[in-house]
mmCIF file of C-alpha atoms and ligand atoms in Angstrom:
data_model
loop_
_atom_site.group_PDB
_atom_site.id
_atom_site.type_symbol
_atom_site.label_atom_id
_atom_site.label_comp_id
_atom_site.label_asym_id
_atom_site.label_seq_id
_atom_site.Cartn_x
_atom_site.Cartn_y
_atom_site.Cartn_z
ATOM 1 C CA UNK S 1 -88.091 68.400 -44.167
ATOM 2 C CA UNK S 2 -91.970 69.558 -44.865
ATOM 3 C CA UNK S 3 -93.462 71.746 -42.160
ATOM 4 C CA UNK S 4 -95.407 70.093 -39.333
ATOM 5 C CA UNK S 5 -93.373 66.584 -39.480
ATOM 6 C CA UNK S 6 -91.659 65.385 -36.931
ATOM 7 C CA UNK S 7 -89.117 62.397 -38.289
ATOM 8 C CA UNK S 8 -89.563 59.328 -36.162
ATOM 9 C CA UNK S 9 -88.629 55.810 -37.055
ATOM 10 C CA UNK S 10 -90.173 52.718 -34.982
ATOM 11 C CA UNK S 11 -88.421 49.273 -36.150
ATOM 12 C CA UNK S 12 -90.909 46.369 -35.766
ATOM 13 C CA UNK S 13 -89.808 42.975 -35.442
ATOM 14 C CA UNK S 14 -92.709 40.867 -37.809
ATOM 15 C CA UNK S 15 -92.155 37.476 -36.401
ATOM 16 C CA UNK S 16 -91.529 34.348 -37.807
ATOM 17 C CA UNK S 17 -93.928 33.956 -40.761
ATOM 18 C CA UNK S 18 -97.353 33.204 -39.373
ATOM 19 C CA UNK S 19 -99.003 36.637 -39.236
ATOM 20 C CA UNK S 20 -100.258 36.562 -35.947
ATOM 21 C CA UNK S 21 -97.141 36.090 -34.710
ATOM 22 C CA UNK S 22 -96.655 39.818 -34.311
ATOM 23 C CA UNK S 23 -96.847 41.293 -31.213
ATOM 24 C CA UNK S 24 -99.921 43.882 -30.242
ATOM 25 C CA UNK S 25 -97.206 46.364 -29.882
ATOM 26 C CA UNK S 26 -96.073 46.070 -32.985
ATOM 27 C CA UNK S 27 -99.520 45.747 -34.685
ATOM 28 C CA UNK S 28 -100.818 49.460 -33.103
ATOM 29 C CA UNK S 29 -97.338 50.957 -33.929
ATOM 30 C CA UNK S 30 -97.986 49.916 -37.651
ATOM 31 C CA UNK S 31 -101.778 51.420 -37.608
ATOM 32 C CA UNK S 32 -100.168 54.526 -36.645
ATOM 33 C CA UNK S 33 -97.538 54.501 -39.739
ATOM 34 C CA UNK S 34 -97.105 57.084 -42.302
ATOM 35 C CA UNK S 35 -94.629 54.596 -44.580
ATOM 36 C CA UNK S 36 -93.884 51.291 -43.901
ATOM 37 C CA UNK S 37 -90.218 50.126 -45.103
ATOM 38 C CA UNK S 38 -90.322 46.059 -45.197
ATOM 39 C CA UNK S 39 -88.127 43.406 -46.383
ATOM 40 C CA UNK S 40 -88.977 40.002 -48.151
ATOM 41 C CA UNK S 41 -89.059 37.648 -45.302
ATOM 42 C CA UNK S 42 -92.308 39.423 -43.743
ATOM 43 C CA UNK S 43 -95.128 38.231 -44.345
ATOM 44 C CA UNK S 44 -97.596 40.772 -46.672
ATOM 45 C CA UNK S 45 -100.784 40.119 -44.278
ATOM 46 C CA UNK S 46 -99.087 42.325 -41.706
ATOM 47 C CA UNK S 47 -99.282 45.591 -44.123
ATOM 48 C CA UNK S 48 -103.244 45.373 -44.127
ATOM 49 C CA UNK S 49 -102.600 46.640 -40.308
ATOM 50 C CA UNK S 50 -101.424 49.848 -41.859
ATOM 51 C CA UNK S 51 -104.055 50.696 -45.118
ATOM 52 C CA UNK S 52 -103.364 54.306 -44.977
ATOM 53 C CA UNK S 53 -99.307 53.967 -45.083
ATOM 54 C CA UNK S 54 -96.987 54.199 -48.033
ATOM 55 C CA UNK S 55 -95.444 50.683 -48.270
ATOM 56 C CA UNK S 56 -92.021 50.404 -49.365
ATOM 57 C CA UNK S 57 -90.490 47.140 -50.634
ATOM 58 C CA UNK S 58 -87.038 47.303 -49.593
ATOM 59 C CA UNK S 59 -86.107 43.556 -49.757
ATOM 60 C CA UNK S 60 -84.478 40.674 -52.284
ATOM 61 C CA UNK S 61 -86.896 39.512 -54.699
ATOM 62 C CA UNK S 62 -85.464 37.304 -57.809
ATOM 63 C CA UNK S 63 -85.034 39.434 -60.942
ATOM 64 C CA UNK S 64 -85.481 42.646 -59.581
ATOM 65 C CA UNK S 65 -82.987 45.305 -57.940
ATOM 66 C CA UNK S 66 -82.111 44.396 -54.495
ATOM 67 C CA UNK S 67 -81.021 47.195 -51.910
ATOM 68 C CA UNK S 68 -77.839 47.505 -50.198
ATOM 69 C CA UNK S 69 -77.850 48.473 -46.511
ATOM 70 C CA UNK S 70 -76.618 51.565 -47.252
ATOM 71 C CA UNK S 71 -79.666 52.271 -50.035
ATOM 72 C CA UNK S 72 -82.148 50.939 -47.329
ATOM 73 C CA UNK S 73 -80.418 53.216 -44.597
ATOM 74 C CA UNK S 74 -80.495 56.187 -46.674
ATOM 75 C CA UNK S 75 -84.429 55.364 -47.565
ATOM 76 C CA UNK S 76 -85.433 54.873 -44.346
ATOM 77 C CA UNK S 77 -83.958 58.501 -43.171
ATOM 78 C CA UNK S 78 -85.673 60.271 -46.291
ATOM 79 C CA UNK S 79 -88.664 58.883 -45.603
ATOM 80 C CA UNK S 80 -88.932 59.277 -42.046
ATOM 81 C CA UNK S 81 -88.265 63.584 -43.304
ATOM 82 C CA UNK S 82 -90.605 63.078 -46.178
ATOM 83 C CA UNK S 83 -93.666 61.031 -44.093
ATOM 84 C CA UNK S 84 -92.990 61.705 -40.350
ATOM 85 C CA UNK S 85 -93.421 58.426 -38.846
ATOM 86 C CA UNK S 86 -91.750 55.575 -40.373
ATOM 87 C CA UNK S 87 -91.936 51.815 -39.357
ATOM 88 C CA UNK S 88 -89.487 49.676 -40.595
ATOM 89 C CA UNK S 89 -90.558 46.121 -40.640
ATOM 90 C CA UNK S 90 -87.922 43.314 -40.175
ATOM 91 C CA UNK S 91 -88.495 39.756 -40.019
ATOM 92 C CA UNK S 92 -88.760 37.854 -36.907
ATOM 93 C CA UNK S 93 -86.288 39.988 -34.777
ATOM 94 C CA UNK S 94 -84.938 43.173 -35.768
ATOM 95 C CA UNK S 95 -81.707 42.418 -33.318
ATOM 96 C CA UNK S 96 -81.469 38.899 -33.930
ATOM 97 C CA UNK S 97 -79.162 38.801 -37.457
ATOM 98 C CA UNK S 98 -81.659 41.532 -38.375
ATOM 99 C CA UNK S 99 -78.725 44.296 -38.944
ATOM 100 C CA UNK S 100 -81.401 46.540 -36.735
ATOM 101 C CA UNK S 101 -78.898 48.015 -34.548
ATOM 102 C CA UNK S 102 -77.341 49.326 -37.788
ATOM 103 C CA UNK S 103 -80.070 50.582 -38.929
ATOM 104 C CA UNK S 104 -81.072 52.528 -35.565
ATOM 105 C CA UNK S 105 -77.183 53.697 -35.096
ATOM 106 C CA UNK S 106 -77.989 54.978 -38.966
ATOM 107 C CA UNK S 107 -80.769 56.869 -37.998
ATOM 108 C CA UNK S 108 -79.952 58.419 -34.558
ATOM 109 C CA UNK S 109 -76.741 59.884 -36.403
ATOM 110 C CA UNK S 110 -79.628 62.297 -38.082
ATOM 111 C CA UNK S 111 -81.141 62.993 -34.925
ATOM 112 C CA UNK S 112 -84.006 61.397 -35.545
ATOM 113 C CA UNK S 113 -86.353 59.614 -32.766
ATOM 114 C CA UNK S 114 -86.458 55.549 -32.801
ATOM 115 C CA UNK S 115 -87.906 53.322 -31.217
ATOM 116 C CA UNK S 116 -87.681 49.193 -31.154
ATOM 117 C CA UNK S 117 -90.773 46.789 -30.870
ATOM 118 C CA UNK S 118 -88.853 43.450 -30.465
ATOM 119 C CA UNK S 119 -90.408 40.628 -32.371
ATOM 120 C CA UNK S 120 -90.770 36.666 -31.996
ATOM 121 C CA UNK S 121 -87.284 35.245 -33.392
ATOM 122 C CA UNK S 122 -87.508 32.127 -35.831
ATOM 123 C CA UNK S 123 -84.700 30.805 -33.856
ATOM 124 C CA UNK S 124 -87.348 29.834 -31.201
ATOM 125 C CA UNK S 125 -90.893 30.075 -33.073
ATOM 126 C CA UNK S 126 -90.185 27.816 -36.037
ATOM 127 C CA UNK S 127 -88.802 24.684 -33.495
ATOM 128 C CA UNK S 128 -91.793 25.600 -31.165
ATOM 129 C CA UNK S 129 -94.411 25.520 -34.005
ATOM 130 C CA UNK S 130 -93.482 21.674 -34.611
ATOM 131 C CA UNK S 131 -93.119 21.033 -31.016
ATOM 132 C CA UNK S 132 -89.160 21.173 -30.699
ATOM 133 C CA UNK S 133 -88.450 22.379 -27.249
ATOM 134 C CA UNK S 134 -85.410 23.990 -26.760
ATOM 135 C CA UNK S 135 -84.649 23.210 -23.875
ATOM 136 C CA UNK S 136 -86.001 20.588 -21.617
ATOM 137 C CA UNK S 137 -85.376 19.453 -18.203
ATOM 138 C CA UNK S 138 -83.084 16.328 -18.009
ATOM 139 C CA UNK S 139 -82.299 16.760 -22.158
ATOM 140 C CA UNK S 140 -80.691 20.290 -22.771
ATOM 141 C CA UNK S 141 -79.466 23.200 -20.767
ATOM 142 C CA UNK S 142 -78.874 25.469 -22.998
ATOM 143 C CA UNK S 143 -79.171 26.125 -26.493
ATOM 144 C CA UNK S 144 -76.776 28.128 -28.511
ATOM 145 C CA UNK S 145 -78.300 30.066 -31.613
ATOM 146 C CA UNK S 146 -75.760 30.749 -34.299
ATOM 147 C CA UNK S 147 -75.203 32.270 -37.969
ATOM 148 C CA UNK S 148 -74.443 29.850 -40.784
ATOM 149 C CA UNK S 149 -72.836 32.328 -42.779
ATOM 150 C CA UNK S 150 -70.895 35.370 -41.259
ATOM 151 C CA UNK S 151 -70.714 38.903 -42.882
ATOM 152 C CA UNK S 152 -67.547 37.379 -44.542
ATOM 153 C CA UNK S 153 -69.893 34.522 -46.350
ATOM 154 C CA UNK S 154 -68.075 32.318 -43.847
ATOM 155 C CA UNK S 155 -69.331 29.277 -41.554
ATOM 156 C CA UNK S 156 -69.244 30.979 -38.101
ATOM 157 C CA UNK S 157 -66.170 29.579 -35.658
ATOM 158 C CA UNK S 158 -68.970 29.249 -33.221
ATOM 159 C CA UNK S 159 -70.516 25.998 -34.419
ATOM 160 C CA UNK S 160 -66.770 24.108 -33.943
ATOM 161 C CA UNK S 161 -67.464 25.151 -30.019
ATOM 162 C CA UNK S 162 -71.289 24.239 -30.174
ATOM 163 C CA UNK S 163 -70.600 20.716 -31.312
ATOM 164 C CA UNK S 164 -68.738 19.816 -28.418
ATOM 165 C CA UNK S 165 -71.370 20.955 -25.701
ATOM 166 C CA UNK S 166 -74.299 19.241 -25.331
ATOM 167 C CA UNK S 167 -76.072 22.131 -25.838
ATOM 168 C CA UNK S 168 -79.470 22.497 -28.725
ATOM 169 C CA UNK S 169 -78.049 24.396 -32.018
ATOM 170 C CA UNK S 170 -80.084 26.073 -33.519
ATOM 171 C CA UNK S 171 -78.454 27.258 -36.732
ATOM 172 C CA UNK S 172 -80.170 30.484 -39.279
ATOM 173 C CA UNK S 173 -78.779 30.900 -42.666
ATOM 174 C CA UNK S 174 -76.898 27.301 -42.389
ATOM 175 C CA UNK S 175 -78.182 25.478 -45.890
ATOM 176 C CA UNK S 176 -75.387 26.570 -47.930
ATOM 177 C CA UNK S 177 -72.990 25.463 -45.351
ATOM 178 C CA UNK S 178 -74.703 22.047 -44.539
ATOM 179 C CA UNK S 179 -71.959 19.855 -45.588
ATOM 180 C CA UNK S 180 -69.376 21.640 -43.477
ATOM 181 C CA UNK S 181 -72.037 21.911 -40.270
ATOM 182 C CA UNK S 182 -72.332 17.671 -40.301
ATOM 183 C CA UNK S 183 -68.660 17.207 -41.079
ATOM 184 C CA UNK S 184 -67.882 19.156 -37.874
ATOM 185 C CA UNK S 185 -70.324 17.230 -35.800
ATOM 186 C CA UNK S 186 -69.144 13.890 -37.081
ATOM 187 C CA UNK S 187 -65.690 15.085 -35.655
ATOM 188 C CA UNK S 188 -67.192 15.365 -32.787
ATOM 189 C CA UNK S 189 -69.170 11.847 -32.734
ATOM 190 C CA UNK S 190 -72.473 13.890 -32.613
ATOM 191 C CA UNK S 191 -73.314 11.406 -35.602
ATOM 192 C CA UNK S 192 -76.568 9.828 -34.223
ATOM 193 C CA UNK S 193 -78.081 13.545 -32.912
ATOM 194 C CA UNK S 194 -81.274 13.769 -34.009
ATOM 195 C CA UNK S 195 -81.455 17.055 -36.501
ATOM 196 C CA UNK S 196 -84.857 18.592 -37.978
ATOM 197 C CA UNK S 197 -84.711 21.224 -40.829
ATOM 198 C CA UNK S 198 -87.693 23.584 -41.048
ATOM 199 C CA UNK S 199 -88.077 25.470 -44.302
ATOM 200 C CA UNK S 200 -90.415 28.615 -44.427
ATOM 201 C CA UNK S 201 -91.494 27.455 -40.721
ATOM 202 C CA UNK S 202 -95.213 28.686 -39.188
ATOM 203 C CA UNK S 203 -96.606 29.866 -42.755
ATOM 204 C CA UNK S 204 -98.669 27.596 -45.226
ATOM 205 C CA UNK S 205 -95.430 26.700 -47.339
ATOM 206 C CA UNK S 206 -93.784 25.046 -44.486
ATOM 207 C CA UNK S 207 -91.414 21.742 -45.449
ATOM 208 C CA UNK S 208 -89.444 19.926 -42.612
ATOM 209 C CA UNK S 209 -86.931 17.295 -42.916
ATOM 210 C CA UNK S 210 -85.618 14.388 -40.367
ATOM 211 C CA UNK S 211 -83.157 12.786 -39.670
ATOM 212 C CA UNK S 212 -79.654 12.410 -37.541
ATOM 213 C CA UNK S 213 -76.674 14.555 -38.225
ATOM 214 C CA UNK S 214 -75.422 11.306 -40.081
ATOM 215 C CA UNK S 215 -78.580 11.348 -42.736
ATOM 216 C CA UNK S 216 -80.075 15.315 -43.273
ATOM 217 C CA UNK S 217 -77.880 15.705 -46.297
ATOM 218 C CA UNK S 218 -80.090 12.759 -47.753
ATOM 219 C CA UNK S 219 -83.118 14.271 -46.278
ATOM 220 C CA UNK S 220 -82.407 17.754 -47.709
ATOM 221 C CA UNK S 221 -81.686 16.344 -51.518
ATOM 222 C CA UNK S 222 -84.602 13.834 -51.113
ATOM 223 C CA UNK S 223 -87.386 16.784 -49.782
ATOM 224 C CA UNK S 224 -85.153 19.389 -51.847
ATOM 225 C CA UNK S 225 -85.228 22.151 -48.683
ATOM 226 C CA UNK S 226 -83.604 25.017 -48.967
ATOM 227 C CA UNK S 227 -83.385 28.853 -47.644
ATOM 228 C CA UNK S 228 -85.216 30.092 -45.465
ATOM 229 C CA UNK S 229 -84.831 27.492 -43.098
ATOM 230 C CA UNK S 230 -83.719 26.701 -39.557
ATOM 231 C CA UNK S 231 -81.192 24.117 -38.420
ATOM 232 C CA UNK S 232 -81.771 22.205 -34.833
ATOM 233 C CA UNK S 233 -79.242 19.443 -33.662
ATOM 234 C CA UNK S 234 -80.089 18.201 -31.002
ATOM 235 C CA UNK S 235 -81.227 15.310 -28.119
ATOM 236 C CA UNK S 236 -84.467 17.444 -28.281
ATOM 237 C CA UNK S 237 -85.748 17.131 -31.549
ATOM 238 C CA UNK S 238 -87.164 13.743 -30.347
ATOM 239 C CA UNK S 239 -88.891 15.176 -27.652
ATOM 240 C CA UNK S 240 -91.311 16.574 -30.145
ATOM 241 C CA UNK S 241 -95.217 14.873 -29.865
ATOM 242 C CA UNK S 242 -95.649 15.821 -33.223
ATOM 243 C CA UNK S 243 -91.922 14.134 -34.848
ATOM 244 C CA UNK S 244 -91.215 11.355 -32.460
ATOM 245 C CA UNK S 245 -92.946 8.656 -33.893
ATOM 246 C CA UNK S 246 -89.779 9.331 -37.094
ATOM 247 C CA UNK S 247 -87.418 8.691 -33.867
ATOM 248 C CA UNK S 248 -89.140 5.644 -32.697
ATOM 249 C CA UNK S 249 -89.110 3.665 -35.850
ATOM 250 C CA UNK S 250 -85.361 5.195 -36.945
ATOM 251 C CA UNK S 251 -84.176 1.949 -34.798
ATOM 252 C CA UNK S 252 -86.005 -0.632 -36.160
ATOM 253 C CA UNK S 253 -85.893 0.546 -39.995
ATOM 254 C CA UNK S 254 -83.591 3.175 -41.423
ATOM 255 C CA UNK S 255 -85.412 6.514 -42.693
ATOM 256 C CA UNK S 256 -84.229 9.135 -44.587
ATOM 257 C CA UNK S 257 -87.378 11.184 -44.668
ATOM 258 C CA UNK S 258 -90.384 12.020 -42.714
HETATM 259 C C1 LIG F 301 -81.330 37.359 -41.964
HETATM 260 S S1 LIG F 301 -81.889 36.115 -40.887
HETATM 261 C C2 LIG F 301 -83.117 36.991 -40.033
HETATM 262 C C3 LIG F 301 -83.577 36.346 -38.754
HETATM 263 C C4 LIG F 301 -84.685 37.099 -38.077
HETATM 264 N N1 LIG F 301 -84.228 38.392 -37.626
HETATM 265 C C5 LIG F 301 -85.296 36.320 -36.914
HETATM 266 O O1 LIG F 301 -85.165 36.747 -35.755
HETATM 267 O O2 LIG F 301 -85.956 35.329 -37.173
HETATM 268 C C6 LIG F 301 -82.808 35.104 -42.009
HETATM 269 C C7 LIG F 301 -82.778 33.641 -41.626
HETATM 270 O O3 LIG F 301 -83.707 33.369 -40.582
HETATM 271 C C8 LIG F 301 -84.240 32.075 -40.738
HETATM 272 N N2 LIG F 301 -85.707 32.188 -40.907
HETATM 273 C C9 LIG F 301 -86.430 33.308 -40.851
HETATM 274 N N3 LIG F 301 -87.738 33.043 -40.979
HETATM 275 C C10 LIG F 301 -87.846 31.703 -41.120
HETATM 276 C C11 LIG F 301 -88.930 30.801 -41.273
HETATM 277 N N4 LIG F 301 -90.201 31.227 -41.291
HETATM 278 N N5 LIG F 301 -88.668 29.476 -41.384
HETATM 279 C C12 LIG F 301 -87.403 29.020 -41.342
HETATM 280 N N6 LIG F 301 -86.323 29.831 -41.186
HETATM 281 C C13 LIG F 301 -86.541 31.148 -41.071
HETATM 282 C C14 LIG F 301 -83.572 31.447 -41.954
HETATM 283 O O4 LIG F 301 -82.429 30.741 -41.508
HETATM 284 C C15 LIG F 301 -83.195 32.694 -42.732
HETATM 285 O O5 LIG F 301 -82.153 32.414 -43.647
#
């Protein structure tokens, strides 16, 4: 460690895409960054709020290396000795299939200070920025939030219990597993529930596709979505000013796409 630093490592939570979706915690904690570690989800706008920093691409980018956790652990330590104060900036939030509480149990092992600036989750931004609500009085309870694909590449056992509440599900990581997802709502007659698909959701690349659990798969081929993107099944994807006009004519004609 170089004299005169003291190691500390704040992990940021970016938000969902949109850049102003950070929070003003997380902005001032980045202005006061030595290095900033980030991964490929965040958006690049958010490094201009720390122009002095180092800034450390730590993410998967086609064609080039891509770190493991324990390369990104390991960085994060040696740069928190060889900078003092390191952020580490995670998309949407850190603790939400983030790995962050890896990360910080990583760090702490070395005695270093941490610190976590929670961020705004996808899981409830992306629906919100085309006017899903999650829950709504009357419509849904509850809404469950679940991975698609498990550290074992598998479907989580989760969605087999979500598709017999009547709960939202709101599904992260879920494209590669779409067939299985509307095969196991079909078992449970969830056939007609209204499902949206939001693909890079709040930034300027955004896709969505309609439909019921019964016609997505068409939607997804037709509108060719694909990762990132969020899953919601649910009564409550009609609710949505800005989609239900798709719900309103999906009786009278038969849609496949927005
Ligand atoms: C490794 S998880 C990280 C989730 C993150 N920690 C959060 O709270 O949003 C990555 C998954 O989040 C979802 N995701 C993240 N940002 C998204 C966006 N802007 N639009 C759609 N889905 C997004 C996708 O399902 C993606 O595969």
């Amino acid at each position: 460690m170089k004299p005169n630093i003291k190691p500390k490592v704040t992990l940021i939570g970016a938000g969902p895409g949109d850049p102003d979706l950070i929070t003003i915690k997380g902005a001032k904690a980045l202005a006061n960054a030595n290095v900033v570690l980030y991964d490929a989800l965040i958006n690049r706008e958010l490094l201009n709020y720390a122009p002095n920093a180092t800034h450390i691409f730590v993410g998967k980018r086609k064609g080039m290396h891509s770190f493991s956790q324990d390369e990104i652990n390991e960085l994060i330590v040696s740069s928190a000795f060889e900078f003092g104060n390191a952020v580490r900036l995670k998309g949407g939030d850190p603790f939400i299939f983030g790995r962050g509480s890896e990360e910080i149990d990583h760090i702490e092992s070395f005695g270093i200070e941490t610190e976590v600036i929670s961020g705004i989750s996808s899981a409830m931004a992306v629906p919100a920025s085309v006017g899903i609500p999650l829950t709504r009085r009357g419509i849904s309870e509850s809404f469950w939030v679940i991975t698609g694909t498990t550290s074992e590449r598998k479907l989580s056992k989760d969605v087999y219990l979500a598709a017999q509440s009547t709960a939202t599900v709101v599904i992260l990581m879920g494209m590669s597993k779409l067939s299985e997802i509307v095969s196991i709502f079909k078992k449970f007659n969830k056939n007609e529930v209204p499902t949206a698909i939001i693909q890079n959701g709040t930034t300027k690349s955004e896709k969505i596709g309609l439909g019921t659990i019964n016609t997505i798969e068409e939607v997804v081929t037709k509108k060719k979505l694909a990762s990132p993107a969020i899953i919601v099944i649910g009564e409550v994807v009609k609710e949505s000013a800005k989609l239900s006009s798709f719900y309103e004519n999906i009786h009278s004609e038969r849609f496949i796409s927005k």
